[in-house]
Short mmCIF file of C-alpha atoms in Angstrom, two decimals:
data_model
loop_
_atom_site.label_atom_id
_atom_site.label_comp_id
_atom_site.label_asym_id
_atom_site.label_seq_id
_atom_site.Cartn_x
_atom_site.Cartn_y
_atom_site.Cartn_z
CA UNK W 17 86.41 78.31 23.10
CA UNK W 18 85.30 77.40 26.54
CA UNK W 19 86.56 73.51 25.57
CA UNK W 20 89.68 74.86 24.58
CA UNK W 21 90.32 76.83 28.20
CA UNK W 22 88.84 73.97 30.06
CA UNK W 23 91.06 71.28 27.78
CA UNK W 24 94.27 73.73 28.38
CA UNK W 25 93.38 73.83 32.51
CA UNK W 26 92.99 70.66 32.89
CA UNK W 27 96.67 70.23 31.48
CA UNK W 28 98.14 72.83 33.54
CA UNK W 29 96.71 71.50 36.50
CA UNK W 30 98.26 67.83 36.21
CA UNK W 31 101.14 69.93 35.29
CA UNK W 32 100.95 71.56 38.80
CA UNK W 33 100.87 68.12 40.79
CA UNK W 34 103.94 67.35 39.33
CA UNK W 35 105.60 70.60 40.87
CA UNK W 36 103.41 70.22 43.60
CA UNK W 37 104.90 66.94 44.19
CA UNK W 38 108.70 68.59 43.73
CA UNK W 39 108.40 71.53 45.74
CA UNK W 40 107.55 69.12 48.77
CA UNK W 41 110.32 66.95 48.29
CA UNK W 42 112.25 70.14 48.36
CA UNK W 43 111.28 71.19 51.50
CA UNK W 44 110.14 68.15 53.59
CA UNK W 45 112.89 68.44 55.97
CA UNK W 46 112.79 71.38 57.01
CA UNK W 47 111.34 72.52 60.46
CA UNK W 48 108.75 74.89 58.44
CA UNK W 49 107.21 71.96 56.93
CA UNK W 50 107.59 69.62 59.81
CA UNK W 51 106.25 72.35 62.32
CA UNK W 52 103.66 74.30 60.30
CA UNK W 53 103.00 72.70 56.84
CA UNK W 54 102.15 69.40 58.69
CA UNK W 55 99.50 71.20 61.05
CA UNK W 56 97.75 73.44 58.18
CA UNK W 57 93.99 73.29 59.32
CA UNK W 58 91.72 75.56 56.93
CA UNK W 59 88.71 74.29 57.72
CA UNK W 60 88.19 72.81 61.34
CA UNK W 61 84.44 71.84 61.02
CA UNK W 62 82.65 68.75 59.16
CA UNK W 63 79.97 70.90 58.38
CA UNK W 64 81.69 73.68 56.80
CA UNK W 65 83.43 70.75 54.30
CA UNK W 66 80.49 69.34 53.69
CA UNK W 67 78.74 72.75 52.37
CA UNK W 68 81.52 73.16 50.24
CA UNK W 69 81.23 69.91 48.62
CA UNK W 70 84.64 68.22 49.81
CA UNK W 71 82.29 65.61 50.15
CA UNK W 72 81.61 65.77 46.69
CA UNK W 73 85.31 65.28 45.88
CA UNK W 74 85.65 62.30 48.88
CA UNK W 75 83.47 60.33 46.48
CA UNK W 76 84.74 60.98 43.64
CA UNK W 77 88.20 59.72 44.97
CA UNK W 78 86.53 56.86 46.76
CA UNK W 79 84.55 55.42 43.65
CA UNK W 80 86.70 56.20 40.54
CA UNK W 81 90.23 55.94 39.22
CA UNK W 82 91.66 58.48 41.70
CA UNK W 83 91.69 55.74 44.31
CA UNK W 84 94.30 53.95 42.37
CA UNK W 85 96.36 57.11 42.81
CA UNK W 86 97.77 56.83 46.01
CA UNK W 87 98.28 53.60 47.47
CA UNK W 88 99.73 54.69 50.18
CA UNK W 89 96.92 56.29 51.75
CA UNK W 90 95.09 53.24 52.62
CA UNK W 91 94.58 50.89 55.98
CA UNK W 92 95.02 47.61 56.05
CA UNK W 93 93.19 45.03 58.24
CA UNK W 94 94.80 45.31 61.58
CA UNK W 95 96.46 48.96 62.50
CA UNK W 96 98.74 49.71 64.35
CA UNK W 97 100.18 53.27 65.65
CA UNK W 98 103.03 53.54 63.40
CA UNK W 99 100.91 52.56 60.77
CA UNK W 100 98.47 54.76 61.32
CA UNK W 101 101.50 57.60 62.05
CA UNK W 102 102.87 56.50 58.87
CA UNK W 103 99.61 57.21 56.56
CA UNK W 104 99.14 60.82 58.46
CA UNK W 105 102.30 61.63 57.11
CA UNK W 106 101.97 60.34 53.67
CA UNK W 107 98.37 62.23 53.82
CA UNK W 108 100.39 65.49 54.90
CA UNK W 109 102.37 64.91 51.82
CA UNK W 110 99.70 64.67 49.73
CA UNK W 111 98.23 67.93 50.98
CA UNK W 112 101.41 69.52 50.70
CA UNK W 113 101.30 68.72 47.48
CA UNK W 114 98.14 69.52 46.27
CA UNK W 115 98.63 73.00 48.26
CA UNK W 116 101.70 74.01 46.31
CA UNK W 117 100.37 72.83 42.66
CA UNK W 118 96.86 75.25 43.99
CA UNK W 119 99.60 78.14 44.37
CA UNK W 120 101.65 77.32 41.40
CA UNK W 121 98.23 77.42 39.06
CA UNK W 122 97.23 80.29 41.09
CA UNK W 123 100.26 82.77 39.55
CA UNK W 124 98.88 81.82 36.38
CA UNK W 125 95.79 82.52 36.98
CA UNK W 126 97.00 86.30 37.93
CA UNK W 127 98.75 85.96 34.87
CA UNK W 128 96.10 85.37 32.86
CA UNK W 129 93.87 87.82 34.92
CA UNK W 130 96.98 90.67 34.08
CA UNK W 131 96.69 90.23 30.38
CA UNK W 132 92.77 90.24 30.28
CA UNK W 133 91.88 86.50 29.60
CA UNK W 134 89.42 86.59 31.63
CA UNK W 135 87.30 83.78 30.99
CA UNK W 136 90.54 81.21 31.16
CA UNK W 137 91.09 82.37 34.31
CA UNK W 138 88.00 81.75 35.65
CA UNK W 139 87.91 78.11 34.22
CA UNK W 140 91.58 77.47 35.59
CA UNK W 141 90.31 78.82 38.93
CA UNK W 142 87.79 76.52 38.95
CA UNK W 143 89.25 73.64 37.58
CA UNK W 144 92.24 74.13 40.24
CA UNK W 145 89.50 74.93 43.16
CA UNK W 146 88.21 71.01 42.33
CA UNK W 147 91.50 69.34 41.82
CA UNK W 148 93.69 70.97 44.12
CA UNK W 149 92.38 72.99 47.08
CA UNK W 150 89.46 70.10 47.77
CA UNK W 151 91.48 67.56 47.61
CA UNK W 152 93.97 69.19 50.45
CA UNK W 153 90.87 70.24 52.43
CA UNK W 154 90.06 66.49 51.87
CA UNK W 155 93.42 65.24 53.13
CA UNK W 156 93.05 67.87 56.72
CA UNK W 157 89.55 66.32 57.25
CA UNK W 158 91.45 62.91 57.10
CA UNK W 159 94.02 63.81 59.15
CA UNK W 160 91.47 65.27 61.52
CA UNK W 161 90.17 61.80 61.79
CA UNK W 162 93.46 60.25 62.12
CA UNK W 163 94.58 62.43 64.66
CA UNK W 164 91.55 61.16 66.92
CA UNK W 165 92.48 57.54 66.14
CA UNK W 166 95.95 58.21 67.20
CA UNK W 167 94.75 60.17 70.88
CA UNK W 168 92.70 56.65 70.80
CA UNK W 169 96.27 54.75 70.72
CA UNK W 170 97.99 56.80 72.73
CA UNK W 171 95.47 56.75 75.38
CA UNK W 172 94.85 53.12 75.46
CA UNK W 173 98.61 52.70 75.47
CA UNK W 174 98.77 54.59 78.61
CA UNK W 175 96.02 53.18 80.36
CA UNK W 176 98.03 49.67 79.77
CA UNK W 177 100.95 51.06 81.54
CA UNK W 178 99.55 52.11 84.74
#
């Protein structure tokens, strides 16, 4: 039984990247993404993230097929601004995404939750905890980072001009 719920959550939750992955499209140029959606910050401390375990799920990205994933999200030899601009928006994406599949597998979990199934709720919660909401806390710690490195460009690039 708990094979079967963890089998059938694991299916809606790949399920839930794809309309994770829609829903931003849908929206991405719009001022509420561009403005709010692009600044999300949950968790603002290290610390915090790494008592959670999105540490956990930084290694598990880092060191098995999920890095194969997204391409796009890595640096090549020499940066640049744009390129580093260019990945902090691809990572924004990428949260985006993962944030809307976590709310899309979330109403089914209520769903579930309404009609008294219980224990598949709890597994789907879970499941979706470790495959969607890390991963986007992931992706803000990241941007966190990349937001320094950019200050670090912009800085430089004005202590060149004067």
């Amino acid at each position: 039984m708990i094979l079967k719920h963890l089998s059938f959550s694991i299916s809606i939750v790949f399920i839930s990247f794809i309309v994770g992955m829609i829903l931003t499209v849908l929206i991405r140029k719009t001022n509420f993404y561009n403005s709010i959606l692009s600044n999300l910050n949950f968790v603002k401390s290290d610390k915090t993230n790494k008592i959670i375990g999105v540490g956990i799920v930084k290694w598990i990205v880092k060191n098995t097929f999920f890095k194969f994933l997204n391409q796009k999200l890595k640096f090549e030899r020499k940066i640049n601004i744009s390129e580093v601009k260019n990945i902090r928006n691809e990572m924004t994406k990428a949260e985006i995404d993962h944030l809307f599949a976590f709310i899309f597998v979330l109403i089914i979990v209520i769903y579930e939750l309404f009609y008294q199934k219980y224990l598949l709720a709890f597994i789907m919660l879970i499941v979706n905890i470790v495959m969607n909401l890390f991963p986007s806390l992931l992706q803000q710690q990241n941007k966190r980072r990349i937001d320094k490195l950019i200050f670090k460009f912009e800085n430089k690039d004005k202590k060149i001009k004067h």
